[in-house]
PDB file of C-alpha atoms in Angstrom:
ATOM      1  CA  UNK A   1       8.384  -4.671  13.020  1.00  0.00           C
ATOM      2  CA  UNK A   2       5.054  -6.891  13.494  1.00  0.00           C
ATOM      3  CA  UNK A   3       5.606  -9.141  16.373  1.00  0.00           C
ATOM      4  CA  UNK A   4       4.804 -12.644  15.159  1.00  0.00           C
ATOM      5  CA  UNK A   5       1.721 -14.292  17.327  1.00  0.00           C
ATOM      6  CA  UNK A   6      -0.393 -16.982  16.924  1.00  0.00           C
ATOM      7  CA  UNK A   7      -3.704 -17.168  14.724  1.00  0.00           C
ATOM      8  CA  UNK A   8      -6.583 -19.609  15.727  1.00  0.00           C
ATOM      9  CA  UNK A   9      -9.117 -20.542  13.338  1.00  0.00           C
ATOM     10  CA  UNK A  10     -11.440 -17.103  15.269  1.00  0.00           C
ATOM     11  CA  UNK A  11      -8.877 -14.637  14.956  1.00  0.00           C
ATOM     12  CA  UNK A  12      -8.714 -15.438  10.930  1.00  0.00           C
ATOM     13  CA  UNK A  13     -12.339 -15.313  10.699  1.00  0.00           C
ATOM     14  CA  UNK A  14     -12.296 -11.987  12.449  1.00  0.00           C
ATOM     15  CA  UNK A  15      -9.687 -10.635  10.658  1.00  0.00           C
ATOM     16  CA  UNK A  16     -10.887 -11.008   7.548  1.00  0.00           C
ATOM     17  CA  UNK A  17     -14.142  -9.095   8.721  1.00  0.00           C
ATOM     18  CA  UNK A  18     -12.179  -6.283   9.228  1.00  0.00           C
ATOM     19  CA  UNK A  19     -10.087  -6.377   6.722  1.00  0.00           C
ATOM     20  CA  UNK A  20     -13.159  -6.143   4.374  1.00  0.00           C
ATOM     21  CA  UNK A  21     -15.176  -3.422   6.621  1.00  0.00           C
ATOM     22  CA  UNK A  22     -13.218  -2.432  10.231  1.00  0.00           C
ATOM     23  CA  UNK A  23     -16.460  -0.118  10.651  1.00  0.00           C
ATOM     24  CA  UNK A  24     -18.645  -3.164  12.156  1.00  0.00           C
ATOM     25  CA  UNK A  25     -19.352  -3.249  15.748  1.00  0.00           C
ATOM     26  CA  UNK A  26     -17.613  -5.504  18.103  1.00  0.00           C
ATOM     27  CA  UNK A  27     -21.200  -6.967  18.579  1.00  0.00           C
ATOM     28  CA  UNK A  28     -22.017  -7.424  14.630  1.00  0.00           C
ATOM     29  CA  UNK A  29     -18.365  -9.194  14.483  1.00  0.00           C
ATOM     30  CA  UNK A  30     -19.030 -11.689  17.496  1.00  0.00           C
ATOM     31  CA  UNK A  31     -22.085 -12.450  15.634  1.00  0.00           C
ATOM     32  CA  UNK A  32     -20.265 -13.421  12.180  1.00  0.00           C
ATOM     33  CA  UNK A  33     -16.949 -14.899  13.720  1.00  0.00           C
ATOM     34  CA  UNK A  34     -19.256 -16.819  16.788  1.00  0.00           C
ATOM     35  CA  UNK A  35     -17.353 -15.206  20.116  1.00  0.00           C
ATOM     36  CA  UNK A  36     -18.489 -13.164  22.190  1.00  0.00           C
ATOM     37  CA  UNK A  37     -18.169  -9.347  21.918  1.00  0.00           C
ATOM     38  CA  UNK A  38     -15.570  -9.379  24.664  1.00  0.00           C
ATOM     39  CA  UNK A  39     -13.589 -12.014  22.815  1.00  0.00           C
ATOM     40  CA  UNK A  40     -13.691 -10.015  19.768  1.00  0.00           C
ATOM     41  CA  UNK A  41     -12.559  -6.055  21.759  1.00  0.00           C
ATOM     42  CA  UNK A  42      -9.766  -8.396  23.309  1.00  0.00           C
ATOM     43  CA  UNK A  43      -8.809 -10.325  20.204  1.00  0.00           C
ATOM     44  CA  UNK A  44      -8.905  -6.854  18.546  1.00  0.00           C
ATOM     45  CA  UNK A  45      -7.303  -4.460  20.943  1.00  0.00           C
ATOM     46  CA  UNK A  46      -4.210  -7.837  20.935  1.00  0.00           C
ATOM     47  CA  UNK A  47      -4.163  -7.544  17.325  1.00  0.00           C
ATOM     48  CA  UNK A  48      -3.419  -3.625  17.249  1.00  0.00           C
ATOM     49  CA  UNK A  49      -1.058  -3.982  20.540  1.00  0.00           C
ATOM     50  CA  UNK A  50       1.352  -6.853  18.255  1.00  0.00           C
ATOM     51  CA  UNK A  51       1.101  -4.463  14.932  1.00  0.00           C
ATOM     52  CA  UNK A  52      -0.428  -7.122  13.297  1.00  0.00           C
ATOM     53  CA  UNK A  53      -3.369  -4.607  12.548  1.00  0.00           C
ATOM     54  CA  UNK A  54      -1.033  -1.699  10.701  1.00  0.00           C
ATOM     55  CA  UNK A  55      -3.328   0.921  10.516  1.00  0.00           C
ATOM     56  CA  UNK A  56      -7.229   1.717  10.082  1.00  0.00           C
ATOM     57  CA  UNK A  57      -8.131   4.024   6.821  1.00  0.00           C
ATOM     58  CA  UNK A  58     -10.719   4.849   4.544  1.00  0.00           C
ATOM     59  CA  UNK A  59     -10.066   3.818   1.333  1.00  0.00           C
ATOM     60  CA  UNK A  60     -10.829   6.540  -1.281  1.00  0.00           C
ATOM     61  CA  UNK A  61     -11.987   5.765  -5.336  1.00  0.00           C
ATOM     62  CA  UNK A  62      -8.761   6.159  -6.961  1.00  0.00           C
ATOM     63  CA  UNK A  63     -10.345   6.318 -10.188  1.00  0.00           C
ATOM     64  CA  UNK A  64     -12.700   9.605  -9.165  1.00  0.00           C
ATOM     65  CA  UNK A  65      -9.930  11.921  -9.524  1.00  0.00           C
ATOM     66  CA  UNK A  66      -7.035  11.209 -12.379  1.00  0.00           C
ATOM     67  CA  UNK A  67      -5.062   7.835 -12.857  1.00  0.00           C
ATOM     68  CA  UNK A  68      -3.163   5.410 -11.705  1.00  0.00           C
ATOM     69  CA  UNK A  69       0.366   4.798 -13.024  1.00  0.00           C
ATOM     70  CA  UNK A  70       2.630   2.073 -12.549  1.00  0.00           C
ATOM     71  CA  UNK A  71       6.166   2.541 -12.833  1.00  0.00           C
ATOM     72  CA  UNK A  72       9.252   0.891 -12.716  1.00  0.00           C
ATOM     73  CA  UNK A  73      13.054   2.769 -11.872  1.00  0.00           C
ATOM     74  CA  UNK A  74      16.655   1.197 -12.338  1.00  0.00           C
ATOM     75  CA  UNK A  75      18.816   3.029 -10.893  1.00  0.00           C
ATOM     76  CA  UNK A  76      22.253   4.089 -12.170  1.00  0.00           C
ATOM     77  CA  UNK A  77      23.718   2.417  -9.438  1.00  0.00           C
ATOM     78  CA  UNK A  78      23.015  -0.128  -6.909  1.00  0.00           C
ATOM     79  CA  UNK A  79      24.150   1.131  -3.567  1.00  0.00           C
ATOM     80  CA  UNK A  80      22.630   1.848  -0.142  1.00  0.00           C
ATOM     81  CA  UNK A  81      23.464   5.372  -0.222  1.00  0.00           C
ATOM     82  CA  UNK A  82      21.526   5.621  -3.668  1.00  0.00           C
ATOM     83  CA  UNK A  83      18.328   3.227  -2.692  1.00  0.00           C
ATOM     84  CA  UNK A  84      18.518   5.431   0.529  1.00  0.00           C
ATOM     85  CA  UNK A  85      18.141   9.109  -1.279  1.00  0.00           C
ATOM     86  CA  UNK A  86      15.173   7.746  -3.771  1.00  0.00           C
ATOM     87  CA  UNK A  87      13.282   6.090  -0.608  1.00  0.00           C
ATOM     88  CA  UNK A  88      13.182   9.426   1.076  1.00  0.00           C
ATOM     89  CA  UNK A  89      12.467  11.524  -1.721  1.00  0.00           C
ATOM     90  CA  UNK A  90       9.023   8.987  -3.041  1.00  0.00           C
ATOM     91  CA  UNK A  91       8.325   9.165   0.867  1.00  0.00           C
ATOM     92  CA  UNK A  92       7.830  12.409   0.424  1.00  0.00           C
ATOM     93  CA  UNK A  93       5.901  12.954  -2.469  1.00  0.00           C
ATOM     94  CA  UNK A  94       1.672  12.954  -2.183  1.00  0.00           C
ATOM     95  CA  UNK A  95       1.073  11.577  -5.835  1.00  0.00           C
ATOM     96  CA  UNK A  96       3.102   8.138  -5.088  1.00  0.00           C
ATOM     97  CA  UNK A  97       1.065   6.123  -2.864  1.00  0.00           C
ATOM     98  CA  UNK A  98       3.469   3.090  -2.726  1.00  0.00           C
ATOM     99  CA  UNK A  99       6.848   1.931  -3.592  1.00  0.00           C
ATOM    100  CA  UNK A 100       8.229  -1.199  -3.860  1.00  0.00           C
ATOM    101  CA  UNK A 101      12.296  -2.555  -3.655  1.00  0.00           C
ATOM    102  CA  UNK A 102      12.099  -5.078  -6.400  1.00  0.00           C
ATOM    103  CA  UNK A 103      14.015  -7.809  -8.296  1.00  0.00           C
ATOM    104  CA  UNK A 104      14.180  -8.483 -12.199  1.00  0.00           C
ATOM    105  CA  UNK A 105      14.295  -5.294 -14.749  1.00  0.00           C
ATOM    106  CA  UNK A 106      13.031  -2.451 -11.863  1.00  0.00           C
ATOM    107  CA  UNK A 107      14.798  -1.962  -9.002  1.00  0.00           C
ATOM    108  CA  UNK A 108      12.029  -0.304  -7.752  1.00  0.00           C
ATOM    109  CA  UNK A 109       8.277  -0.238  -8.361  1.00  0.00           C
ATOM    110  CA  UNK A 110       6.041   2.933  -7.701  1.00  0.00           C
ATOM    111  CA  UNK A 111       2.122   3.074  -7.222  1.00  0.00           C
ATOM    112  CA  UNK A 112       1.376   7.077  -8.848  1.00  0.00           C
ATOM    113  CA  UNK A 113      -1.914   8.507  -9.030  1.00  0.00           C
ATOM    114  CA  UNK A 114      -2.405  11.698 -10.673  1.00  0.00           C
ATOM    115  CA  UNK A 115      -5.050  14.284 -11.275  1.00  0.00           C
ATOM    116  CA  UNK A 116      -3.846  14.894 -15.201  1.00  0.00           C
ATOM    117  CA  UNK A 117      -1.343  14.294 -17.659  1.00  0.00           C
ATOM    118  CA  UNK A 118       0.583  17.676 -17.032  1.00  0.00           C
ATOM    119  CA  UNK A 119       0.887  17.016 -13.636  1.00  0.00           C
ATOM    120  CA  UNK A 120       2.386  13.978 -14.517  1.00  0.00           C
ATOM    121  CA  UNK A 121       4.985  15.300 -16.964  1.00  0.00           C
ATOM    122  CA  UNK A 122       5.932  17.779 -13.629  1.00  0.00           C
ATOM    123  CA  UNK A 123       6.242  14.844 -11.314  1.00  0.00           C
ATOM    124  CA  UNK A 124       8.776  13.507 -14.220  1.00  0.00           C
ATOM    125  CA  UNK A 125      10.707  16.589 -14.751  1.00  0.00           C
ATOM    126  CA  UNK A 126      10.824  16.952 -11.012  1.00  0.00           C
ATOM    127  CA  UNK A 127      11.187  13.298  -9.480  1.00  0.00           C
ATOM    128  CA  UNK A 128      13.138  11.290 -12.131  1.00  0.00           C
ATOM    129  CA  UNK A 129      14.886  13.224 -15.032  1.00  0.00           C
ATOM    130  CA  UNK A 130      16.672  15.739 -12.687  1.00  0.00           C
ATOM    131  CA  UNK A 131      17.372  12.853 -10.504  1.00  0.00           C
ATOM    132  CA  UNK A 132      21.236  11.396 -10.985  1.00  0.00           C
ATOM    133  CA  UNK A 133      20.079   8.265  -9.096  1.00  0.00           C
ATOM    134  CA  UNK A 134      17.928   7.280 -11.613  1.00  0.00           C
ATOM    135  CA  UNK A 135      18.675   6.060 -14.800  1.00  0.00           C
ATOM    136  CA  UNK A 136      15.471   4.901 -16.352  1.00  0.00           C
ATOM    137  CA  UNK A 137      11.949   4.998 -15.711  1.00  0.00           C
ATOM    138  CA  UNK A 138       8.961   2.625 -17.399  1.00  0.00           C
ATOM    139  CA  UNK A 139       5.652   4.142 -16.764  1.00  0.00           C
ATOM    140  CA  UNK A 140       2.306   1.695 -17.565  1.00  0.00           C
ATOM    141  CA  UNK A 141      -0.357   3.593 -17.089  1.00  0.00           C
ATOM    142  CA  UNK A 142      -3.904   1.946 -15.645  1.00  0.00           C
ATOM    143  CA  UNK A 143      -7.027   2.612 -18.189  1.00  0.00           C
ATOM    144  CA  UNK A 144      -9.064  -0.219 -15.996  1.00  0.00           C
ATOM    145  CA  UNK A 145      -9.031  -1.734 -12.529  1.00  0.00           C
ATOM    146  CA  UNK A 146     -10.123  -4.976 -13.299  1.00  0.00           C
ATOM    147  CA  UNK A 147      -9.477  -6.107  -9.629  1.00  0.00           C
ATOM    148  CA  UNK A 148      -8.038  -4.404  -6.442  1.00  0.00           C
ATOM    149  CA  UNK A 149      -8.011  -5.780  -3.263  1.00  0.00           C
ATOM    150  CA  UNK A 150      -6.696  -4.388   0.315  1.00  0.00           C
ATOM    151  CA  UNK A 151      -7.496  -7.347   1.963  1.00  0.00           C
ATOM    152  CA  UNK A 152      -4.236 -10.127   2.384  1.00  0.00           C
ATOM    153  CA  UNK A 153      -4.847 -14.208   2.987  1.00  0.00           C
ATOM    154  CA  UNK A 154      -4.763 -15.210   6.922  1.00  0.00           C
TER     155      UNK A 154
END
């Protein structure tokens, strides 16, 4: 859990620097947030320290190899036990990159990327119609990425 701390108007400047390109040096970031590099490696190394900074990745073209699908499970029943067995078995499969505990129609929401329309007819006979847990599954499939963004409002 992200311990909660306090954000000046420098620390929001800096972290949405980084959140846009962490590959800057401490020095180019004192420059565009107006601290000094010390500031910024302190501000920084507090950020990682609370959690607030999650993780640092490379973000690959999603769109270079296969496509994105969107899709939405109910489950046959709503219980821990049954949430609990679908978490761990999306945690565990490479071609879902996200998954989301939702209200309204899904209970759940899944980000899928996949190299090819077979695959994705495996991923279905092996993640969702052999799966008691689930009882239906919506897929949208991307043709266009009109906008994605990584980077959240601080």
């Amino acid at each position: 859990m992200t311990n909660t701390i306090a954000l000046d108007s420098f620390d929001r400047a800096l972290l949405d620097e980084i959140q846009r390109d962490n590959r800057q040096s401490n020095l180019v970031l004192a420059a565009k947030v107006n601290l000094s590099e010390s500031a910024v490696r302190r501000r920084l190394q507090r950020f990682r320290k609370s959690g607030l900074i999650a993780s640092e990745v490379a973000l690959l073209d999603r769109n270079r190899n296969g496509f994105t699908v969107i899709i939405g499970m109910r489950c046959t029943t709503e219980s821990r036990d049954s949430y609990a067995r679908l978490e761990a078995r999306w945690a565990e499969c490479p071609a879902i990159s996200q998954v989301y505990n939702t209200s309204g129609e899904a209970d759940f929401v899944l980000i899928g990327h996949f190299e090819d329309m077979p695959t994705y007819d495996q991923w279905l006979d092996d993640y969702v119609i052999t799966d008691p847990d689930v009882e239906r599954c919506d897929s949208t499939f991307a043709f266009r990425t009109v906008k994605f963004e990584t980077a959240i409002p601080v």
